[in-house]
Amino acid sequence: MIAVALYVDTSGYYVPGTDFLTKALNEVIRFKINALFLGSEVQSGNAVLRDLARSGITNTASATPDLLSTYASAAHVNYVMLFTIHPLDVSLDLKAFSSATNSCIVDKSLTKPDGIEALSVLDTFSSMIGEQITQIFQTIHS
């Protein structure tokens, strides 16, 4: 079982369309994970965000292996994936945690790839997240 959370960090600024962006990216994440992790149950959305907050995790940066281990044990999940998007500078923070090893298998930050100036923010983040989910899948299965 996999738990996935998407955080949007606007640095306190009002960014129009953030709710639309969040909903669309949650669908992209759900679709990509269901395609790659066939047969796996995926938990996502507000319930996961609420449960993570109860464990002391409020964004990708605050997610320590100890807190993620506590959450994974309570939620009965094997993997936890956390994405924090920063729409103002089009960057992404990512952590993937394995409860089998009690460690982060992926922990990185990504900036907007070169050559995508013509793409929308939604298309850019969809592409970035999709690629990272594929890499996490390959890491888990190697």
PDB file of C-alpha atoms in Angstrom:
ATOM      1  CA  MET A   1       0.000   0.000   0.000  1.00  0.00           C
ATOM      2  CA  ILE A   2       1.215   3.487  -0.894  1.00  0.00           C
ATOM      3  CA  ALA A   3       0.364   6.876   0.620  1.00  0.00           C
ATOM      4  CA  VAL A   4       0.918   9.979  -1.478  1.00  0.00           C
ATOM      5  CA  ALA A   5       0.707  13.610  -0.432  1.00  0.00           C
ATOM      6  CA  LEU A   6       0.955  16.760  -2.508  1.00  0.00           C
ATOM      7  CA  TYR A   7       1.768  20.042  -0.823  1.00  0.00           C
ATOM      8  CA  VAL A   8       1.612  23.402  -2.581  1.00  0.00           C
ATOM      9  CA  ASP A   9       3.992  26.053  -1.230  1.00  0.00           C
ATOM     10  CA  THR A  10       3.087  29.560  -2.369  1.00  0.00           C
ATOM     11  CA  SER A  11       5.366  31.183   0.228  1.00  0.00           C
ATOM     12  CA  GLY A  12       2.397  33.023   1.699  1.00  0.00           C
ATOM     13  CA  TYR A  13       1.428  34.678  -1.578  1.00  0.00           C
ATOM     14  CA  TYR A  14      -1.982  34.379  -3.195  1.00  0.00           C
ATOM     15  CA  VAL A  15      -1.561  32.424  -6.412  1.00  0.00           C
ATOM     16  CA  PRO A  16      -4.720  32.240  -8.545  1.00  0.00           C
ATOM     17  CA  GLY A  17      -5.595  28.741  -9.703  1.00  0.00           C
ATOM     18  CA  THR A  18      -3.757  26.901  -6.940  1.00  0.00           C
ATOM     19  CA  ASP A  19      -6.829  24.817  -6.119  1.00  0.00           C
ATOM     20  CA  PHE A  20      -7.191  23.808  -9.778  1.00  0.00           C
ATOM     21  CA  LEU A  21      -3.482  22.988  -9.987  1.00  0.00           C
ATOM     22  CA  THR A  22      -3.682  20.866  -6.827  1.00  0.00           C
ATOM     23  CA  LYS A  23      -6.695  18.885  -8.041  1.00  0.00           C
ATOM     24  CA  ALA A  24      -5.194  18.312 -11.476  1.00  0.00           C
ATOM     25  CA  LEU A  25      -1.810  17.194 -10.127  1.00  0.00           C
ATOM     26  CA  ASN A  26      -3.466  14.853  -7.617  1.00  0.00           C
ATOM     27  CA  GLU A  27      -5.217  13.189 -10.562  1.00  0.00           C
ATOM     28  CA  VAL A  28      -1.938  12.941 -12.488  1.00  0.00           C
ATOM     29  CA  ILE A  29      -0.275  11.334  -9.458  1.00  0.00           C
ATOM     30  CA  ARG A  30      -3.136   8.911  -8.886  1.00  0.00           C
ATOM     31  CA  PHE A  31      -3.221   7.892 -12.569  1.00  0.00           C
ATOM     32  CA  LYS A  32       0.549   7.410 -12.826  1.00  0.00           C
ATOM     33  CA  ILE A  33       0.785   5.378  -9.623  1.00  0.00           C
ATOM     34  CA  ASN A  34      -2.163   3.185 -10.565  1.00  0.00           C
ATOM     35  CA  ALA A  35      -0.548   2.543 -13.955  1.00  0.00           C
ATOM     36  CA  LEU A  36       2.847   1.609 -12.496  1.00  0.00           C
ATOM     37  CA  PHE A  37       1.893  -0.084  -9.225  1.00  0.00           C
ATOM     38  CA  LEU A  38      -0.822  -2.357 -10.576  1.00  0.00           C
ATOM     39  CA  GLY A  39      -2.811  -3.956  -7.791  1.00  0.00           C
ATOM     40  CA  SER A  40      -1.462  -1.642  -5.100  1.00  0.00           C
ATOM     41  CA  GLU A  41      -3.832   0.345  -2.974  1.00  0.00           C
ATOM     42  CA  VAL A  42      -3.077   4.056  -3.079  1.00  0.00           C
ATOM     43  CA  GLN A  43      -4.096   6.510  -0.372  1.00  0.00           C
ATOM     44  CA  SER A  44      -4.029  10.181  -1.298  1.00  0.00           C
ATOM     45  CA  GLY A  45      -5.777  13.488  -0.830  1.00  0.00           C
ATOM     46  CA  ASN A  46      -6.899  15.413   2.217  1.00  0.00           C
ATOM     47  CA  ALA A  47      -7.156  12.350   4.482  1.00  0.00           C
ATOM     48  CA  VAL A  48      -3.460  11.600   3.949  1.00  0.00           C
ATOM     49  CA  LEU A  49      -2.507  15.257   4.508  1.00  0.00           C
ATOM     50  CA  ARG A  50      -4.524  15.292   7.754  1.00  0.00           C
ATOM     51  CA  ASP A  51      -2.941  12.054   9.017  1.00  0.00           C
ATOM     52  CA  LEU A  52       0.543  13.283   8.106  1.00  0.00           C
ATOM     53  CA  ALA A  53      -0.098  16.504  10.026  1.00  0.00           C
ATOM     54  CA  ARG A  54      -1.097  14.444  13.075  1.00  0.00           C
ATOM     55  CA  SER A  55       2.287  12.721  12.806  1.00  0.00           C
ATOM     56  CA  GLY A  56       4.053  16.096  12.709  1.00  0.00           C
ATOM     57  CA  ILE A  57       4.641  16.228   8.958  1.00  0.00           C
ATOM     58  CA  THR A  58       3.490  19.476   7.395  1.00  0.00           C
ATOM     59  CA  ASN A  59       5.532  19.459   4.179  1.00  0.00           C
ATOM     60  CA  THR A  60       8.332  17.567   2.480  1.00  0.00           C
ATOM     61  CA  ALA A  61      11.036  19.424   4.413  1.00  0.00           C
ATOM     62  CA  SER A  62       9.559  18.493   7.810  1.00  0.00           C
ATOM     63  CA  ALA A  63       9.331  14.788   6.937  1.00  0.00           C
ATOM     64  CA  THR A  64      12.086  13.014   8.849  1.00  0.00           C
ATOM     65  CA  PRO A  65      12.570   9.242   8.652  1.00  0.00           C
ATOM     66  CA  ASP A  66      11.331   8.896  12.257  1.00  0.00           C
ATOM     67  CA  LEU A  67       8.125  10.834  11.577  1.00  0.00           C
ATOM     68  CA  LEU A  68       7.563   8.987   8.303  1.00  0.00           C
ATOM     69  CA  SER A  69       8.097   5.660  10.069  1.00  0.00           C
ATOM     70  CA  THR A  70       5.510   6.605  12.696  1.00  0.00           C
ATOM     71  CA  TYR A  71       3.036   7.627   9.999  1.00  0.00           C
ATOM     72  CA  ALA A  72       3.661   4.511   7.863  1.00  0.00           C
ATOM     73  CA  SER A  73       3.142   2.239  10.849  1.00  0.00           C
ATOM     74  CA  ALA A  74      -0.091   3.965  11.888  1.00  0.00           C
ATOM     75  CA  ALA A  75      -1.453   4.092   8.324  1.00  0.00           C
ATOM     76  CA  HIS A  76      -0.288   0.543   7.479  1.00  0.00           C
ATOM     77  CA  VAL A  77       1.485   1.607   4.290  1.00  0.00           C
ATOM     78  CA  ASN A  78       4.670   0.266   2.730  1.00  0.00           C
ATOM     79  CA  TYR A  79       5.691   3.445   0.943  1.00  0.00           C
ATOM     80  CA  VAL A  80       5.097   7.155   1.455  1.00  0.00           C
ATOM     81  CA  MET A  81       5.647   9.661  -1.353  1.00  0.00           C
ATOM     82  CA  LEU A  82       5.637  13.371  -0.598  1.00  0.00           C
ATOM     83  CA  PHE A  83       5.667  16.098  -3.227  1.00  0.00           C
ATOM     84  CA  THR A  84       5.917  19.817  -2.489  1.00  0.00           C
ATOM     85  CA  ILE A  85       5.458  22.030  -5.509  1.00  0.00           C
ATOM     86  CA  HIS A  86       6.506  25.660  -5.610  1.00  0.00           C
ATOM     87  CA  PRO A  87       4.432  27.271  -8.389  1.00  0.00           C
ATOM     88  CA  LEU A  88       6.147  30.661  -8.148  1.00  0.00           C
ATOM     89  CA  ASP A  89       9.568  29.345  -9.140  1.00  0.00           C
ATOM     90  CA  VAL A  90       8.345  26.095 -10.760  1.00  0.00           C
ATOM     91  CA  SER A  91      10.318  23.741  -8.563  1.00  0.00           C
ATOM     92  CA  LEU A  92       9.528  20.476  -6.826  1.00  0.00           C
ATOM     93  CA  ASP A  93      10.692  18.785  -3.621  1.00  0.00           C
ATOM     94  CA  LEU A  94      10.280  15.031  -3.365  1.00  0.00           C
ATOM     95  CA  LYS A  95      10.694  12.384  -0.690  1.00  0.00           C
ATOM     96  CA  ALA A  96       9.890   8.708  -0.991  1.00  0.00           C
ATOM     97  CA  PHE A  97      10.050   6.575   2.144  1.00  0.00           C
ATOM     98  CA  SER A  98      10.130   2.798   2.500  1.00  0.00           C
ATOM     99  CA  SER A  99       8.759   1.302   5.712  1.00  0.00           C
ATOM    100  CA  ALA A 100      10.708  -1.913   5.006  1.00  0.00           C
ATOM    101  CA  THR A 101      14.046  -0.122   5.409  1.00  0.00           C
ATOM    102  CA  ASN A 102      12.782   2.794   7.549  1.00  0.00           C
ATOM    103  CA  SER A 103      14.654   5.182   5.287  1.00  0.00           C
ATOM    104  CA  CYS A 104      14.102   7.653   2.496  1.00  0.00           C
ATOM    105  CA  ILE A 105      14.805   5.994  -0.826  1.00  0.00           C
ATOM    106  CA  VAL A 106      14.504   9.319  -2.664  1.00  0.00           C
ATOM    107  CA  ASP A 107      15.081  12.812  -1.261  1.00  0.00           C
ATOM    108  CA  LYS A 108      15.679  15.558  -3.793  1.00  0.00           C
ATOM    109  CA  SER A 109      14.685  18.915  -5.171  1.00  0.00           C
ATOM    110  CA  LEU A 110      14.123  19.646  -8.831  1.00  0.00           C
ATOM    111  CA  THR A 111      13.993  22.880 -10.751  1.00  0.00           C
ATOM    112  CA  LYS A 112      12.191  23.623 -13.973  1.00  0.00           C
ATOM    113  CA  PRO A 113      13.836  21.725 -16.845  1.00  0.00           C
ATOM    114  CA  ASP A 114      15.344  23.739 -19.678  1.00  0.00           C
ATOM    115  CA  GLY A 115      13.401  24.178 -22.885  1.00  0.00           C
ATOM    116  CA  ILE A 116       9.870  24.092 -21.474  1.00  0.00           C
ATOM    117  CA  GLU A 117       9.116  27.802 -21.448  1.00  0.00           C
ATOM    118  CA  ALA A 118       6.127  27.260 -23.737  1.00  0.00           C
ATOM    119  CA  LEU A 119       4.481  24.731 -21.412  1.00  0.00           C
ATOM    120  CA  SER A 120       1.940  25.684 -18.777  1.00  0.00           C
ATOM    121  CA  VAL A 121       2.754  25.285 -15.088  1.00  0.00           C
ATOM    122  CA  LEU A 122       0.339  22.332 -14.980  1.00  0.00           C
ATOM    123  CA  ASP A 123       2.060  20.613 -17.909  1.00  0.00           C
ATOM    124  CA  THR A 124       5.483  21.271 -16.418  1.00  0.00           C
ATOM    125  CA  PHE A 125       4.607  19.869 -12.983  1.00  0.00           C
ATOM    126  CA  SER A 126       2.723  16.936 -14.545  1.00  0.00           C
ATOM    127  CA  SER A 127       5.808  16.009 -16.523  1.00  0.00           C
ATOM    128  CA  MET A 128       8.175  16.457 -13.577  1.00  0.00           C
ATOM    129  CA  ILE A 129       6.000  14.436 -11.193  1.00  0.00           C
ATOM    130  CA  GLY A 130       5.339  11.709 -13.756  1.00  0.00           C
ATOM    131  CA  GLU A 131       9.057  11.228 -14.379  1.00  0.00           C
ATOM    132  CA  GLN A 132       9.798  11.087 -10.657  1.00  0.00           C
ATOM    133  CA  ILE A 133       7.085   8.516  -9.957  1.00  0.00           C
ATOM    134  CA  THR A 134       8.554   6.342 -12.716  1.00  0.00           C
ATOM    135  CA  GLN A 135      12.025   6.662 -11.160  1.00  0.00           C
ATOM    136  CA  ILE A 136      10.657   5.807  -7.704  1.00  0.00           C
ATOM    137  CA  PHE A 137       8.943   2.746  -9.177  1.00  0.00           C
ATOM    138  CA  GLN A 138      12.249   1.649 -10.728  1.00  0.00           C
ATOM    139  CA  THR A 139      14.064   2.238  -7.411  1.00  0.00           C
ATOM    140  CA  ILE A 140      11.515   0.174  -5.480  1.00  0.00           C
ATOM    141  CA  HIS A 141      11.751  -2.714  -7.917  1.00  0.00           C
ATOM    142  CA  SER A 142      15.545  -2.782  -8.127  1.00  0.00           C
TER     143      SER A 142
END
